[in-house]
XYZ file of C-alpha atoms in Angstrom:
384
model
C 4.714 62.194 -6.491
C 4.953 65.538 -8.152
C 4.259 67.794 -4.793
C 2.499 70.143 -6.700
C 0.856 71.391 -10.134
C 3.745 73.576 -10.561
C 6.325 72.830 -13.279
C 6.647 71.704 -17.073
C 6.041 68.324 -19.024
C 9.948 68.258 -18.418
C 10.185 67.949 -14.601
C 7.207 65.724 -14.544
C 8.703 63.086 -16.564
C 12.134 63.923 -14.589
C 9.999 63.039 -11.025
C 8.131 60.154 -12.859
C 10.854 58.197 -14.248
C 12.952 59.246 -10.506
C 10.169 57.435 -9.236
C 10.289 53.884 -11.510
C 13.744 54.124 -11.018
C 13.792 53.767 -7.526
C 11.023 51.042 -7.348
C 13.349 48.306 -10.159
C 15.596 49.132 -7.332
C 13.536 47.774 -4.221
C 11.856 45.083 -6.611
C 15.583 43.995 -7.661
C 16.759 43.934 -4.497
C 14.134 41.969 -3.235
C 14.817 39.328 -6.194
C 18.438 39.316 -4.457
C 17.111 38.479 -1.182
C 15.292 35.869 -2.367
C 18.107 34.211 -3.689
C 20.245 34.428 -1.283
C 19.022 35.184 2.043
C 17.431 31.992 4.010
C 14.422 33.216 6.650
C 14.322 30.731 9.790
C 10.989 29.371 9.145
C 12.440 28.070 5.904
C 15.457 26.158 6.466
C 13.633 23.071 6.728
C 14.373 20.421 4.043
C 10.618 21.185 3.878
C 11.417 23.895 1.568
C 14.573 23.029 0.135
C 13.653 22.862 -3.475
C 11.759 26.113 -2.934
C 15.244 28.332 -1.218
C 16.499 30.622 -3.948
C 14.187 29.556 -6.575
C 10.597 30.982 -5.325
C 10.210 34.505 -3.911
C 9.950 35.564 0.106
C 7.097 36.820 -0.257
C 5.556 32.810 -1.501
C 7.337 31.110 1.021
C 5.829 33.544 3.583
C 2.505 32.410 2.384
C 3.596 28.819 2.501
C 4.575 28.947 5.712
C 1.185 30.564 6.995
C -0.440 28.113 5.515
C 1.546 25.259 7.175
C 0.483 25.925 10.477
C -3.705 24.865 9.334
C -1.964 21.246 8.182
C -2.299 20.254 11.872
C -5.912 20.497 12.402
C -6.909 20.603 8.245
C -4.845 17.230 7.550
C -4.829 15.807 4.453
C -9.046 16.708 4.235
C -9.630 19.159 0.664
C -13.095 19.662 2.244
C -11.821 21.399 5.307
C -9.042 23.338 3.633
C -10.898 25.250 0.724
C -7.698 25.371 -0.931
C -7.823 29.236 -0.590
C -4.156 29.832 -1.283
C -4.183 27.188 -4.261
C -7.085 28.713 -6.389
C -6.442 32.688 -5.358
C -2.548 32.539 -5.382
C -1.627 28.926 -6.838
C 0.480 28.180 -4.032
C 0.528 25.046 -2.502
C -2.811 24.557 0.139
C -2.963 22.835 3.847
C -3.876 20.081 2.432
C -1.409 19.321 -0.569
C 1.316 20.459 2.197
C -0.310 17.690 4.683
C 0.564 15.308 2.135
C 3.548 16.045 1.019
C 4.655 15.500 5.477
C 2.967 12.310 5.576
C 5.083 10.797 2.703
C 8.741 12.595 3.874
C 8.722 14.595 0.770
C 10.284 18.525 0.647
C 7.832 20.746 -1.374
C 7.903 19.873 -5.091
C 8.757 23.497 -7.415
C 6.456 22.241 -10.130
C 3.523 23.046 -7.264
C 4.276 26.472 -7.044
C 3.183 28.551 -10.086
C 5.344 30.367 -12.702
C 4.258 33.669 -11.418
C 6.554 33.096 -8.150
C 9.080 31.611 -9.431
C 10.099 34.660 -11.566
C 13.061 36.191 -9.716
C 14.108 38.547 -12.438
C 13.143 41.378 -14.195
C 15.016 40.712 -17.525
C 12.319 39.619 -20.275
C 12.922 36.017 -21.431
C 14.868 36.057 -25.136
C 12.660 34.083 -27.922
C 13.274 30.626 -29.307
C 16.741 31.008 -31.779
C 17.553 34.510 -29.878
C 19.783 32.900 -27.171
C 23.908 32.015 -27.974
C 24.366 30.143 -24.889
C 26.822 32.906 -23.536
C 24.833 34.387 -20.787
C 24.337 30.948 -19.644
C 27.132 28.834 -20.490
C 28.675 28.026 -16.669
C 31.961 26.423 -18.292
C 34.580 29.223 -17.643
C 33.354 29.299 -14.262
C 33.554 25.946 -13.704
C 36.824 25.941 -14.986
C 37.817 28.633 -12.435
C 36.063 26.505 -9.653
C 38.209 23.559 -9.702
C 41.490 25.510 -10.608
C 40.705 27.337 -6.966
C 39.846 23.726 -5.573
C 43.062 22.411 -6.541
C 44.798 25.280 -5.211
C 43.227 25.107 -1.700
C 44.638 22.999 1.241
C 42.664 20.040 2.870
C 40.614 22.517 5.136
C 39.828 24.895 2.113
C 38.810 21.944 0.152
C 36.193 20.773 2.588
C 34.933 24.357 3.281
C 34.549 25.198 -0.592
C 32.607 21.694 -0.971
C 30.263 22.561 1.603
C 29.421 25.329 0.161
C 29.118 24.074 -3.562
C 27.377 21.194 -1.856
C 24.575 23.304 -0.327
C 23.475 24.613 -4.028
C 23.551 21.534 -5.279
C 21.810 19.585 -2.572
C 19.641 21.950 -1.499
C 17.216 19.634 0.697
C 20.294 18.563 2.691
C 20.992 22.272 4.289
C 22.552 21.812 7.793
C 20.598 24.971 9.313
C 18.090 24.819 11.338
C 16.517 27.153 13.585
C 17.926 27.564 17.362
C 16.015 25.168 19.568
C 14.138 26.440 22.362
C 15.369 25.052 25.664
C 13.152 24.054 28.370
C 14.069 24.148 31.872
C 16.172 20.777 33.508
C 13.228 20.323 36.095
C 15.595 21.706 38.748
C 18.146 18.137 38.403
C 20.776 19.326 36.637
C 21.292 22.537 38.914
C 20.936 21.403 42.339
C 23.015 18.879 43.619
C 21.602 15.812 45.297
C 18.087 16.720 44.460
C 16.436 14.220 41.667
C 13.401 14.797 40.023
C 11.087 12.208 40.211
C 9.671 9.918 37.474
C 12.658 11.921 35.463
C 14.652 8.738 34.158
C 17.024 10.695 32.049
C 18.642 11.979 35.805
C 20.703 9.520 38.152
C 23.231 10.527 41.123
C 24.801 13.790 40.159
C 28.741 11.953 40.119
C 26.959 10.138 37.926
C 26.134 11.124 33.974
C 24.284 13.679 35.273
C 27.049 16.270 35.788
C 28.100 15.888 32.032
C 24.668 17.451 31.549
C 24.037 20.947 29.704
C 20.648 21.320 29.139
C 17.401 19.346 28.079
C 15.571 20.914 25.221
C 12.035 19.757 25.035
C 9.908 18.866 22.198
C 6.053 18.412 21.458
C 4.766 15.597 22.493
C 2.379 13.834 19.723
C 4.019 10.893 18.996
C 7.047 11.506 16.863
C 8.983 12.461 19.911
C 11.476 10.550 19.419
C 11.698 11.299 15.475
C 11.469 15.212 16.237
C 14.349 14.892 18.418
C 16.654 13.046 15.770
C 15.421 15.511 12.853
C 17.029 18.555 15.126
C 20.016 17.057 16.083
C 20.524 16.417 12.082
C 19.764 19.792 11.077
C 16.334 19.382 9.543
C 14.449 21.019 12.468
C 11.821 19.729 14.349
C 8.897 20.279 11.950
C 11.292 17.366 9.317
C 10.288 14.424 11.537
C 8.458 13.238 8.647
C 11.955 12.893 7.031
C 13.382 11.129 9.609
C 10.137 8.345 8.902
C 10.841 8.238 5.407
C 14.647 7.907 5.738
C 14.624 5.022 8.241
C 12.315 3.537 6.422
C 14.352 3.685 3.037
C 17.343 2.653 5.335
C 15.377 -0.469 6.259
C 14.821 -1.881 3.216
C 18.727 -0.567 1.236
C 20.200 -3.075 -0.853
C 23.158 -3.259 0.956
C 22.746 -3.790 4.245
C 19.645 -5.644 4.150
C 21.240 -9.040 4.829
C 22.343 -6.993 8.284
C 18.462 -6.004 9.317
C 17.492 -9.825 8.160
C 20.002 -11.575 10.642
C 19.035 -8.218 13.218
C 15.388 -7.472 12.873
C 14.745 -11.280 12.077
C 10.600 -11.823 12.286
C 10.452 -8.349 13.396
C 11.534 -7.050 9.778
C 7.926 -6.185 9.136
C 6.782 -4.859 12.410
C 9.877 -2.521 12.653
C 8.884 -1.327 9.399
C 5.441 -0.622 9.991
C 6.266 1.509 12.622
C 7.722 4.042 10.286
C 4.800 4.000 8.241
C 1.544 6.923 9.300
C -1.482 7.701 7.803
C -2.238 10.692 9.274
C -0.804 13.741 11.379
C -1.909 13.800 15.359
C -1.006 11.612 17.901
C 0.323 8.406 16.659
C -0.445 5.072 18.738
C 2.458 3.289 20.830
C 3.098 0.944 18.108
C 3.978 4.117 16.220
C 7.130 5.593 18.611
C 10.413 5.633 18.392
C 11.138 2.638 19.960
C 14.809 1.390 21.074
C 17.440 -0.776 20.103
C 15.676 -1.310 17.093
C 15.533 2.592 15.884
C 18.971 3.219 17.145
C 20.548 0.842 15.026
C 18.419 2.302 11.730
C 19.744 5.784 12.935
C 23.329 5.738 13.321
C 23.509 3.325 9.893
C 21.366 5.547 7.865
C 23.059 9.474 9.372
C 26.166 7.502 10.174
C 27.121 9.258 13.252
C 26.850 8.064 17.078
C 23.527 7.635 19.268
C 23.699 7.943 22.878
C 20.446 6.869 24.726
C 19.886 8.405 28.206
C 17.601 6.102 29.685
C 16.753 2.998 31.416
C 19.208 1.541 29.640
C 21.267 3.679 28.461
C 23.268 2.094 25.129
C 25.465 3.592 22.587
C 24.647 2.947 19.221
C 27.718 2.953 16.449
C 27.701 2.800 12.550
C 27.573 -0.967 12.013
C 28.798 -1.120 8.448
C 31.772 1.537 8.911
C 35.172 2.235 10.221
C 35.464 4.968 13.169
C 36.316 8.976 12.102
C 37.738 11.223 14.223
C 35.025 13.720 13.600
C 31.953 12.238 13.930
C 28.881 13.851 14.796
C 27.572 12.359 18.194
C 23.726 12.731 19.203
C 22.470 12.449 22.846
C 18.397 11.665 23.418
C 17.082 11.316 26.697
C 14.041 8.908 27.534
C 11.997 10.537 30.298
C 8.376 9.557 31.958
C 8.921 6.895 30.554
C 7.050 8.086 27.526
C 8.439 10.672 26.154
C 11.936 11.397 24.397
C 14.103 14.420 24.862
C 17.095 16.214 22.974
C 20.149 16.509 25.827
C 22.928 18.734 24.941
C 26.079 17.237 26.851
C 29.388 18.930 27.281
C 32.775 17.670 24.997
C 34.080 14.252 26.057
C 31.312 13.020 28.057
C 31.409 8.969 29.277
C 29.516 6.573 26.739
C 27.330 3.572 27.663
C 28.258 0.074 26.396
C 26.382 -1.114 23.371
C 24.360 -3.922 22.654
C 24.756 -7.419 22.506
C 23.282 -7.046 19.158
C 25.805 -4.553 17.717
C 28.407 -6.720 18.586
C 26.877 -10.165 16.995
C 26.280 -8.650 14.106
C 28.216 -5.660 13.530
C 30.744 -5.512 10.707
C 34.188 -6.288 10.891
C 35.553 -3.009 10.606
C 33.044 -1.649 12.874
C 35.119 -2.924 15.462
C 37.066 0.431 15.051
C 34.488 2.675 16.767
C 34.670 0.429 20.126
C 38.367 1.206 19.739
C 38.141 4.593 19.138
C 35.749 5.729 21.717
C 37.573 2.681 24.324
C 38.757 5.735 27.135
C 35.004 7.629 26.905
C 33.649 3.848 27.313
C 36.192 2.955 29.848
C 34.837 6.037 31.946
C 31.541 5.098 32.071
C 32.052 1.650 33.382
C 34.254 3.339 36.497
C 30.897 5.693 37.253
C 28.412 2.958 37.149
C 29.245 1.295 40.424
C 27.225 4.625 41.666
C 24.199 3.455 41.051
C 25.138 0.393 43.260
């Protein structure tokens, strides 16, 4: 640190002071990164309560520990709980329980050491006059700025505020891993065998840009929806939980009673799992049942390319021109994949049950997409 033994006390003190200042600056910079920067591994809503509130070093350790969940599950004996006892961070068996439950990691399970992102000394009781944490002036200025913006500016500002207010609902996700489409899209006239997504090149295949594969573990359908919704593929437990909440939503309980009838309990049970690993067929995502729940829960248009091809519109809301369209494909009779389509691709028909049980205002969905659905009907005879 001092270079050599030559020098007086003043020079030694200055050298130590400069070194400490440098270290202090680096520490403060790392705190700022923990506040404002999000690594790709931590964009999942699973980390929603921790982002910006926990050291990035802690998040990295948790992300590494999460890799053990696939073989540890929720078994404490296999886990060993080393991360919990040594670092005060949730270990694999704890993380396994949160994933099975479809809930984000609670911030309270992280030791306070990892949550202290400041160098300032905490004030004693009675010393804080509230001025340093008072947000009244800032909130007034935020409202003033909001009112002065046009519609586009208001939407952008609202989106940024919601990222802070609702950290578990982030729309960020890592870029999906792309796979080859088995030659079906690239080579005209050549159909890969057993791939239900593909049809004659003059049919909807010509609108497919690429296909994104998903891990095959009995949760593939929910993984696809999680990826499309911005949760990332590993957010599939959140999708299972949210669809489970959707089916018992009091505002739509009458709808689902009529729609599923005596199968209501079976549909609900199919969303509940007890452990990780491969899931039996009765726990797989099945259509049309899950299609109704997905469209209603997330207020999106869900398009399934398979056998048959189906479109699911929300059943209790009116048409929105800016709605998200999620396109999925069913391949090999046992696996779901994400299908990325070209803008304005034709839409297959809805189910008879959708027409029978949808609300009156939901009719506007078919009116809003009438042109694209008619386009599909024009292409259908090619299959004959």
